[in-house]
Coordinates of C-alpha atoms and ligand atoms in Angstrom, one line a residue:
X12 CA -16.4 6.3 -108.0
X13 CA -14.8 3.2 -109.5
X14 CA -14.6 0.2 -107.3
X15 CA -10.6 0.6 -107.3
X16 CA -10.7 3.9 -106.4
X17 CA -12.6 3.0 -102.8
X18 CA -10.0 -0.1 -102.3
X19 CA -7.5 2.2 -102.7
X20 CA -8.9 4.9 -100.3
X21 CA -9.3 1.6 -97.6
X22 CA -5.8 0.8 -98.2
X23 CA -3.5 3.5 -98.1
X24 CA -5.5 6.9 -96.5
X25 CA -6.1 7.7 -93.2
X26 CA -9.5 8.8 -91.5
X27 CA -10.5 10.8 -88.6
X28 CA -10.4 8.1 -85.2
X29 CA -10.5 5.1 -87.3
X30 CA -8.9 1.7 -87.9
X31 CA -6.7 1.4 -90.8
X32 CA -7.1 -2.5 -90.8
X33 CA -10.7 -2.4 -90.4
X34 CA -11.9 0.8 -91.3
X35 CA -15.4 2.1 -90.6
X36 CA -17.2 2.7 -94.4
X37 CA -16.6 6.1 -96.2
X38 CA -19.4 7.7 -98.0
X39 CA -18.3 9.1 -102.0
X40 CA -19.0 12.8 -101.9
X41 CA -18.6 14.1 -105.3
X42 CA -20.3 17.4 -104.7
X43 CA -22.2 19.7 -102.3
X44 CA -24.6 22.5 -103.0
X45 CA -26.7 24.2 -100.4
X46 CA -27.6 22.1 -97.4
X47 CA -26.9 18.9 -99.2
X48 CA -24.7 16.3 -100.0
X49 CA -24.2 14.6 -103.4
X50 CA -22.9 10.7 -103.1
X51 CA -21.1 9.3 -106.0
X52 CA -24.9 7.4 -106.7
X53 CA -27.0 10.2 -107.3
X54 CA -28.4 10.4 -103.8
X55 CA -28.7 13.6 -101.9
X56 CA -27.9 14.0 -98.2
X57 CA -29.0 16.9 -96.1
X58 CA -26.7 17.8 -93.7
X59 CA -27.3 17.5 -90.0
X60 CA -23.2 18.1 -89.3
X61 CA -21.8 21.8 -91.0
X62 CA -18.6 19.4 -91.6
X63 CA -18.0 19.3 -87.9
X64 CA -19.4 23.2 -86.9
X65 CA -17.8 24.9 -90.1
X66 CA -20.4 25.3 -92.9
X67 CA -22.6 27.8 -91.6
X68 CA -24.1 28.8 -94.8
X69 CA -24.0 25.9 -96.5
X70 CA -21.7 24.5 -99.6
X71 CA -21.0 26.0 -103.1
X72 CA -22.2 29.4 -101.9
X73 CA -21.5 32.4 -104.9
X74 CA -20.5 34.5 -102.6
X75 CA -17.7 32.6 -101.1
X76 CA -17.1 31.1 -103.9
X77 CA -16.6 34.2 -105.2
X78 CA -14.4 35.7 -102.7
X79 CA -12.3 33.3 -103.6
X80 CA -12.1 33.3 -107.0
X81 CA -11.6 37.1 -107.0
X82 CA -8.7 36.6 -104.4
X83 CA -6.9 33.5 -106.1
X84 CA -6.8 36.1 -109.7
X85 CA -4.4 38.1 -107.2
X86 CA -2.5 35.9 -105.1
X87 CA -3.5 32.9 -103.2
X88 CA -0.5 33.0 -100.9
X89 CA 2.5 35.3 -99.9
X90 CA 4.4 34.5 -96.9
X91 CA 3.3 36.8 -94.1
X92 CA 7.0 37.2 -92.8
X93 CA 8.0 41.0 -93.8
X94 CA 4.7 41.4 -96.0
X95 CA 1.1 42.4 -94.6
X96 CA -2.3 42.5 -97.1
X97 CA -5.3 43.5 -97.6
X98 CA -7.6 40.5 -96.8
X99 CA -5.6 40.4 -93.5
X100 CA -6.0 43.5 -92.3
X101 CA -9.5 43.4 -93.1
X102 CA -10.1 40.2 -91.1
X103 CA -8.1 41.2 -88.4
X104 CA -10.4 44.6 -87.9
X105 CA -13.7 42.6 -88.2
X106 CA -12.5 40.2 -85.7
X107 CA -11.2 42.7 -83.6
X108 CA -14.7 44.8 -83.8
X109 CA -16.6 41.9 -82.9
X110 CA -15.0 40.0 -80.0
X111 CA -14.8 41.2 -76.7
X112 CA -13.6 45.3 -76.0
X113 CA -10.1 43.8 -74.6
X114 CA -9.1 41.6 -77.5
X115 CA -6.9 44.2 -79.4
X116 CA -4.4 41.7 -81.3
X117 CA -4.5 38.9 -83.6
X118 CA -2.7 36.0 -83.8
X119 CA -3.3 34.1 -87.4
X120 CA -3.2 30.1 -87.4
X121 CA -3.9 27.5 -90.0
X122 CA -6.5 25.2 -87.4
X123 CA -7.8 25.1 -84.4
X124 CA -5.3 23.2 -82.8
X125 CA -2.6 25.6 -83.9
X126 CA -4.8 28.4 -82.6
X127 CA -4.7 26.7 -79.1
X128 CA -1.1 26.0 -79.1
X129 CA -0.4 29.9 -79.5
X130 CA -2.9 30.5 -76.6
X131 CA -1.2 28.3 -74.1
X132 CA 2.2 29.5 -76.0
X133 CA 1.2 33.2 -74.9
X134 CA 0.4 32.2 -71.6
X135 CA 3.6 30.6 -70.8
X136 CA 5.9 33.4 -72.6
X137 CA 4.1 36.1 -70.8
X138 CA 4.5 34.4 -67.2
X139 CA 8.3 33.8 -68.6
X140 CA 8.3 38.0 -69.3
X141 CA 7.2 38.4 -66.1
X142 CA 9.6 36.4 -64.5
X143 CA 7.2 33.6 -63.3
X144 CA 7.6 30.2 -63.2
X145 CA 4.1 29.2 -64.1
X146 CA 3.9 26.4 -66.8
X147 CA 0.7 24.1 -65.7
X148 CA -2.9 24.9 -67.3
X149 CA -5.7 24.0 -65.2
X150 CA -8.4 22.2 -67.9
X151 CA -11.8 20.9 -67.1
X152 CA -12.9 16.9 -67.7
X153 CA -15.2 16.7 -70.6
X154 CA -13.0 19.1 -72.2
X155 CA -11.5 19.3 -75.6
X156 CA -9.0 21.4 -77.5
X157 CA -8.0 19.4 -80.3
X158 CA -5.4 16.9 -81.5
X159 CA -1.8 18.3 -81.2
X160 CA 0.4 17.4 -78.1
X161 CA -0.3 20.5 -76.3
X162 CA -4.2 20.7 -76.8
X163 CA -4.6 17.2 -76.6
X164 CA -2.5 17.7 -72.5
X165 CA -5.5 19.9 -71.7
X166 CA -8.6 17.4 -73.4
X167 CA -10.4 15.1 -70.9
X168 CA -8.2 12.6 -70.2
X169 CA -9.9 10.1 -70.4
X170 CA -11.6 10.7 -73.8
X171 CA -8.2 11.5 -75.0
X172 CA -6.5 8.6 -73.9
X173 CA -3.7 10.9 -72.0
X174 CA -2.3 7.3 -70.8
X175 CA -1.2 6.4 -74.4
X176 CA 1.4 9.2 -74.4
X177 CA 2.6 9.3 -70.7
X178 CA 6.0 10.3 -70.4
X179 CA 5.5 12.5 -73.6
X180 CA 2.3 14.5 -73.0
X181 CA 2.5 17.7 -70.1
X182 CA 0.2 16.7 -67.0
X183 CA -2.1 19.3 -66.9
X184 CA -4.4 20.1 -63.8
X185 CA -8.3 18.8 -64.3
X186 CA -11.2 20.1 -62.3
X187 CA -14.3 18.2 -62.5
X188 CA -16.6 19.3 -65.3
X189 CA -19.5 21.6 -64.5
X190 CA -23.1 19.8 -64.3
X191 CA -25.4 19.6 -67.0
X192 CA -27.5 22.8 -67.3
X193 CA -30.8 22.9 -69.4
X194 CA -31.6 25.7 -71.5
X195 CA -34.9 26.9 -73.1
X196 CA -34.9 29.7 -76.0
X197 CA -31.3 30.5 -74.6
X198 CA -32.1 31.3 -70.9
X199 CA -30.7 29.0 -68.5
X200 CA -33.2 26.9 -66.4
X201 CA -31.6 25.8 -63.4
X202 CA -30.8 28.0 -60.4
X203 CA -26.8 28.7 -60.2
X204 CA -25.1 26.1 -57.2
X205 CA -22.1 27.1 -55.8
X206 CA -21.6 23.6 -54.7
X207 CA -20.3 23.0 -59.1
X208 CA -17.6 25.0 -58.8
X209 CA -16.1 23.8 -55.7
X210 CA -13.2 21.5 -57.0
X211 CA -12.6 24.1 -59.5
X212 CA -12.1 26.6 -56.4
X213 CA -10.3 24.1 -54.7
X214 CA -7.7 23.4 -57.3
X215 CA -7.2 27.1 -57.9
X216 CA -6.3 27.4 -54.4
X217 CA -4.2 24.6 -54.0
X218 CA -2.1 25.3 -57.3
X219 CA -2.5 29.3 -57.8
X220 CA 1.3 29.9 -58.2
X221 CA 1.8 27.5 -60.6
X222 CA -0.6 27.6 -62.9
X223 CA -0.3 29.7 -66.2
X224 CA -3.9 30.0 -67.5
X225 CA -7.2 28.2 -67.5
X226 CA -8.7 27.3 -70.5
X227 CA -12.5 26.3 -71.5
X228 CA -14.7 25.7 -73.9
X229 CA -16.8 28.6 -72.8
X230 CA -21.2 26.9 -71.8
X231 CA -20.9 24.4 -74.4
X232 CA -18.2 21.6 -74.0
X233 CA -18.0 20.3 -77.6
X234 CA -16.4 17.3 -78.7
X235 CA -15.9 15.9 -75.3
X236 CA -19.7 15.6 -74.3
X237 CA -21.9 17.9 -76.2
X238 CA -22.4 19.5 -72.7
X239 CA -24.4 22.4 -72.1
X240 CA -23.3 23.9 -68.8
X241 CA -24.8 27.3 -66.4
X242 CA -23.3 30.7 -67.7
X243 CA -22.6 31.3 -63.6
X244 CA -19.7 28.3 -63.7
X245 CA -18.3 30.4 -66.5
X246 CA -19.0 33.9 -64.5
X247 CA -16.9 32.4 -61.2
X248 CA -14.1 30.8 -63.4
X249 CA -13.5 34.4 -64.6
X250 CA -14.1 36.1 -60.8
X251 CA -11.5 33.1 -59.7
X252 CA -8.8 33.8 -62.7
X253 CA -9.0 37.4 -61.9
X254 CA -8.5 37.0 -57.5
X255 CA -5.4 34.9 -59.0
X256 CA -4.3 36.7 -61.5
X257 CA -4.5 33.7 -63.9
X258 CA -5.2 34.1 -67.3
X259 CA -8.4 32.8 -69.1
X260 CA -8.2 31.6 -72.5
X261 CA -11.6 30.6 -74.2
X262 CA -11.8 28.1 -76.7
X263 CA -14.4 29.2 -79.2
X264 CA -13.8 27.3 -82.0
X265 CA -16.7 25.3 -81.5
X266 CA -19.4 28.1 -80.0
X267 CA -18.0 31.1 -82.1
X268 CA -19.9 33.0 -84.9
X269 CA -23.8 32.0 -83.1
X270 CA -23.9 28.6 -82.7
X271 CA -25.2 29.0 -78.9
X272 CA -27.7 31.8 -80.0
X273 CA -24.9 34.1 -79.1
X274 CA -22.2 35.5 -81.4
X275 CA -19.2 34.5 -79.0
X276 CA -20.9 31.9 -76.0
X277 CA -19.0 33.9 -73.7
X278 CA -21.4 36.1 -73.9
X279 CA -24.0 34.5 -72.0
X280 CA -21.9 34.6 -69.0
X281 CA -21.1 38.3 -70.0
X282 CA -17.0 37.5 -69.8
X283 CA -14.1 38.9 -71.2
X284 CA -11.4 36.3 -71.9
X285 CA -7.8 37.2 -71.6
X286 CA -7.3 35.1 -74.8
X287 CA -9.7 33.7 -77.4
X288 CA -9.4 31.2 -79.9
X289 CA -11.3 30.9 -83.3
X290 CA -11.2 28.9 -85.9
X291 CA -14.0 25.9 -87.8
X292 CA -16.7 27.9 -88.9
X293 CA -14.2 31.5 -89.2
X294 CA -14.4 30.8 -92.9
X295 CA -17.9 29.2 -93.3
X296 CA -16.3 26.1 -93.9
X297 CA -14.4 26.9 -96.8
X298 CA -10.7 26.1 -95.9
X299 CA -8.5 26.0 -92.9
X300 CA -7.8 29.3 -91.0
X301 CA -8.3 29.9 -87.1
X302 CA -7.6 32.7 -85.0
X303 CA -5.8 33.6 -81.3
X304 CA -6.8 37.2 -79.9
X305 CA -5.3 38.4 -76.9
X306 CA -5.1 41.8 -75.1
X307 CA -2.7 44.5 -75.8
X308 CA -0.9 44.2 -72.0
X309 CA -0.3 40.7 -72.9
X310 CA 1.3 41.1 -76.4
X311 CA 3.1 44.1 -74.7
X312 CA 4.7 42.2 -71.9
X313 CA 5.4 39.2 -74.2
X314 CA 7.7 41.3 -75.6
X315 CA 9.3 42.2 -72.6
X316 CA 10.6 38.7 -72.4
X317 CA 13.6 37.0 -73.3
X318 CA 13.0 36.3 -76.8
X319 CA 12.0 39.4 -77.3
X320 CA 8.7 38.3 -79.4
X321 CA 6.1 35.4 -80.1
X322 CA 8.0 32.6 -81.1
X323 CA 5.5 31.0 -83.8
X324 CA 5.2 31.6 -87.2
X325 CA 3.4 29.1 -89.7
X326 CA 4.3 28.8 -93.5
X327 CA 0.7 29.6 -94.3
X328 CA 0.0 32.0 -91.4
X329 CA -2.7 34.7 -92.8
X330 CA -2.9 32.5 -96.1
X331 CA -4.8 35.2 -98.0
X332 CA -7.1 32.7 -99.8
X333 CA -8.4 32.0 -96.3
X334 CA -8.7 35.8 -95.3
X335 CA -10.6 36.8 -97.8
X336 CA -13.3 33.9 -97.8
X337 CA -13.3 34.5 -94.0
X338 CA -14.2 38.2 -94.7
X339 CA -17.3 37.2 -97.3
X340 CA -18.2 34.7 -94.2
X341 CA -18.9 37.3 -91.8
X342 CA -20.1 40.0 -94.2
X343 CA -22.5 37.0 -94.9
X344 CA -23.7 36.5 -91.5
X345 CA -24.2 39.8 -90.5
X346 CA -26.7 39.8 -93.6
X347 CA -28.2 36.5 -92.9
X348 CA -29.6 37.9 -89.4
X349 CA -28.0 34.6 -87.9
X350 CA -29.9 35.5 -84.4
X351 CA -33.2 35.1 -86.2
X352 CA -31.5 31.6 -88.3
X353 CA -30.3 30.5 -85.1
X354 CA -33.5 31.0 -83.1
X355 CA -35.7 29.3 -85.5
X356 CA -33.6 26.1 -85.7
X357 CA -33.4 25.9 -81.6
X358 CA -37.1 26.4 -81.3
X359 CA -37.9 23.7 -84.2
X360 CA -35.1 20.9 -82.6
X361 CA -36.7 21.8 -79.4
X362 CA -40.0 21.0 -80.8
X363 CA -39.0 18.1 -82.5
X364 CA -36.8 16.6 -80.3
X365 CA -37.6 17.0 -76.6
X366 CA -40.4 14.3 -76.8
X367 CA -37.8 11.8 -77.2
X368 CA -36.4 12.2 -73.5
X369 CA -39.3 9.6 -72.9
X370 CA -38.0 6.6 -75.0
X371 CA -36.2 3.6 -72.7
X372 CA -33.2 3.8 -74.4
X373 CA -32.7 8.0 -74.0
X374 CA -30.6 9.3 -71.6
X375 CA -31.4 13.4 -72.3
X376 CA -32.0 15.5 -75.2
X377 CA -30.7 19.1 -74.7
X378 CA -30.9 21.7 -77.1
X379 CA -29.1 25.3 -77.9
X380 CA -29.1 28.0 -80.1
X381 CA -28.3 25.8 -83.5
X382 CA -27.2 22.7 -81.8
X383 CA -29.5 19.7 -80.6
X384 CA -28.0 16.6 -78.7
X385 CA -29.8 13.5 -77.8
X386 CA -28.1 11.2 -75.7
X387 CA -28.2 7.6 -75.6
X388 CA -27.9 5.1 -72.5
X389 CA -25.4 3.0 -74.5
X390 CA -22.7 3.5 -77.2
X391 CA -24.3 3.4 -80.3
X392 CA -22.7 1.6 -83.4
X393 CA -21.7 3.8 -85.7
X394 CA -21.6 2.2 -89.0
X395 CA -25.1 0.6 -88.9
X396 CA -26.8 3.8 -87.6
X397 CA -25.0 5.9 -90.6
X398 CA -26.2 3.2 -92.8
X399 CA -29.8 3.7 -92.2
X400 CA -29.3 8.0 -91.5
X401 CA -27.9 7.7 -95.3
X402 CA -31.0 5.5 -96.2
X403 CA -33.2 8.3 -95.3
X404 CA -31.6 10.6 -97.2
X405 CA -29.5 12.8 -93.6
X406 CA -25.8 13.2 -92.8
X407 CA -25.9 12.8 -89.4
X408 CA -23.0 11.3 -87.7
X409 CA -23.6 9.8 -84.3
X410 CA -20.1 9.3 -81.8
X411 CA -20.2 7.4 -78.9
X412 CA -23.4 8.0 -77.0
X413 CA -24.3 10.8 -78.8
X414 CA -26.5 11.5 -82.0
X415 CA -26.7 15.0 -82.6
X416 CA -27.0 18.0 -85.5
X417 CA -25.6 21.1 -85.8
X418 CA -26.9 22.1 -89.3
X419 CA -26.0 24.9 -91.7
X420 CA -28.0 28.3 -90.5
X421 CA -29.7 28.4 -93.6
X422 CA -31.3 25.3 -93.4
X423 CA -35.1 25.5 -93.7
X424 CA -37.9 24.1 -91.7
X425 CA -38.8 21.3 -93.9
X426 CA -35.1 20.2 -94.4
X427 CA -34.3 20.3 -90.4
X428 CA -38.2 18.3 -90.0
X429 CA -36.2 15.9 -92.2
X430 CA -33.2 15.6 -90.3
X431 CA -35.0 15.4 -87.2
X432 CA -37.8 12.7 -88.7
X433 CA -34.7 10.7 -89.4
X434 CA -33.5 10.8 -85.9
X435 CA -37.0 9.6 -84.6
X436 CA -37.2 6.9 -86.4
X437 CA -34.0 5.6 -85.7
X438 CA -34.5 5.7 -82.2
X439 CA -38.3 4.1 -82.7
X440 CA -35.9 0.9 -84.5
X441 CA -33.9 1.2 -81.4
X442 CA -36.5 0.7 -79.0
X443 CA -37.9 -1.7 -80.9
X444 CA -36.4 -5.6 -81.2
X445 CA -33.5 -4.6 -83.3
X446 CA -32.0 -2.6 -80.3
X447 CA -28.7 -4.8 -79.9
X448 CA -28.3 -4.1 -84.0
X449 CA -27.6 0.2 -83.1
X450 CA -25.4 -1.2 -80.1
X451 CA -22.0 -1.7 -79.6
X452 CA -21.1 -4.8 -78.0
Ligands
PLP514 C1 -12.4 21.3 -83.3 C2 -11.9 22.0 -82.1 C3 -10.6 22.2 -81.9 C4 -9.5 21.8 -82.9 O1 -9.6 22.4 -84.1 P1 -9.0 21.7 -85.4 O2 -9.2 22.7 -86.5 O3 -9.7 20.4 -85.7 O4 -7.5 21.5 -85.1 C5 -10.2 22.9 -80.8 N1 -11.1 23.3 -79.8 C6 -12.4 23.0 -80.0 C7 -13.4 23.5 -78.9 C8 -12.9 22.4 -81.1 O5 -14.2 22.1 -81.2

């Protein structure tokens, strides 16, 4: 990449959470094949990251490629307004077959914000068809639901910097997050304490006739922690929705398609959500498409209401570019055996991580199904520990206290060895004399 070509990207374009005066560094990606990463110089990066949970079966792969080649010599969009197709319908069954029995209907969205914005949508139109004045959603701290004004109203508040847009953003109900739970080859550890659910009780009592839904990031919270909580919190936030009759909308667009070891992380608390939301890896990484399911009593009494219908409809709802790489993506993993992928990563980050609880300067390491989190007592500094990741050949992308990898399913054992090596000897730099170097002041 010429030198004018990164000033320009400095200067005029936007990146995720990042200054535009002082900007942390890019990385020149110029292609991406497998597991890895090409940089503009020649070097190759494995990838610790899926691009943020999406990649499952790594990059350039011919059959999604193909699925979208063969779909683009048809049509690569129609407007979904008055016209249905093929690659739709098709997703729409799959989805349909493999989510919970109750999720009968499918709501198609262009990202996993927009799929949360229908959920909580649904939920206020159907108390609205009902005749119910119910328009708060009770959230959990820790959580988060993405970036638009309404999923950003039921994100931690803290994280998300709620105080930024009072006035503007809904205040939302928070119950305290659930405890840390450890896991080992997907079973939970810990006995199940009533005592974690008691504000959570609490605040359903106090509030029950005003609040809409409760939504959660179903065992692990994502993007807000990397925290692994007991399937039993999930279990009595379900028992709790249904002695209210509130409804429970589950954001998987982190945990869905087997990240946890489970297809849907529901599923470890053996729950059926009243709305689910999918999205990130739906089309292995391949473009933007996500996915709100509800029941059939609650697209039926939607319609009851007022308007007579769901008011949303995106330009690009069902984009059929989307659909169809979405349908090669599951095809895909049910051929892959991702339960056996997905095993054999958690048992080798367990393996290779876990020692490192020891180290000074380690808070925890937690691990599962394809996800492995160490955290840090102190904020680590970005820039300088991406530097030295990139040095040693990983994409690994460390925020705030965290340094963690959620790698493609087909990665194999001597490229996750590498990805954790590179995480062990960061931290043995750490704990060394150039600790306040990896810190940020
Ligand atoms: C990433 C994420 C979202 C937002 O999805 P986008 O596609 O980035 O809008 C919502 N909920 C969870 C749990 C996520 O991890």
């Amino acid at each position: 990449m010429k030198p004018e070509d990164r000033a320009f990207d400095r200067r005029h374009i936007w990146h995720p959470y990042t200054s535009m005066s002082d900007p942390l560094p890019c990385y020149a990606v110029i292609a991406a094949d497998g597991v890895e990463l090409h940089l503009d110089n020649d070097q190759h990066l494995i990838d610790g990251m899926s691009s943020w949970w999406a990649a499952i079966h790594g990059y350039n792969h011919p059959i999604l490629n193909d699925a979208v080649c063969q779909q683009l010599k048809k049509m690569s969009h129609v407007m979904f307004g008055g016209i249905t197709h093929l690659p739709a319908i098709t997703l729409c069954r799959k989805l349909i077959d493999i989510t919970a029995k109750s999720l009968q209907t499918v709501f198609l969205a262009d990202s996993g914000s927009v799929a949360v914005e229908v959920a909580l949508k649904m939920a206020l139109q159907y108390w609205q068809a009902k005749g119910e004045k119910r328009q708060r959603i009770l959230a959990l701290r820790h959580s988060y639901h993405g970036d638009t004004f309404a999923a950003m109203s039921v994100c931690d508040p803290q994280n998300s910097m709620h105080h930024l847009y009072r006035g503007y953003l809904k205040e939302n109900l928070f119950a305290t997050a659930p405890a840390l739970s450890r896991f080992k080859e997907g079973r939970v550890q810990e006995n199940w304490d009533e005592q974690d659910i008691s504000d959570f009780t609490t605040m359903m009592a106090c509030h029950a006739d005003e609040i809409a839904a409760v939504i959660v990031e179903p065992i692990v919270q994502g993007a807000g922690g990397m925290r692994f909580y007991h399937p039993d919190y999930l279990k009595r936030v379900r028992e709790l929705c249904d002695q209210y009759q509130i409804l429970l909308i589950a954001d998987e667009i982190a945990t869905g398609f087997g990240r946890s070891g489970k297809l849907f992380a529901c599923e470890h608390a053996a729950i059926e959500p009243d709305i689910l939301c999918l999205g990130k890896a739906l089309t292995g990484g391949y473009m933007t498409l996500a996915a709100t399911l509800t029941t059939r009593q609650i697209a039926e009494t939607i319609s009851l209401g007022e308007a007579r219908c769901f008011m949303h409809g995106p330009t690009f709802m069902a984009n059929p570019l989307a659909c169809s790489v979405a349908n090669a993506n599951l095809d895909l993993l049910a051929q892959n055996h991702w339960q056996q992928q997905v095993k054999a990563i958690e048992t080798q980050l367990w393996q290779a991580l876990s020692p490192l609880k020891e180290q000074q300067t380690v808070a925890d390491v937690r691990v599962l199904g394809a996800i492995g989190v160490v955290e840090m007592k102190e904020r680590v500094n970005i820039a300088e520990v991406q530097r030295e990741f990139v040095a040693q050949g990983v994409w690994i992308r460390p925020f705030g206290k965290l340094i963690y990898l959620m790698p493609p399913y087909i990665i194999q054992p001597p490229q996750l060895r590498q990805l954790t090596d590179a995480i062990v000897t960061i931290l043995k730099r750490v704990e060394g004399k150039a600790y306040s170097a990896y810190r940020v002041e």
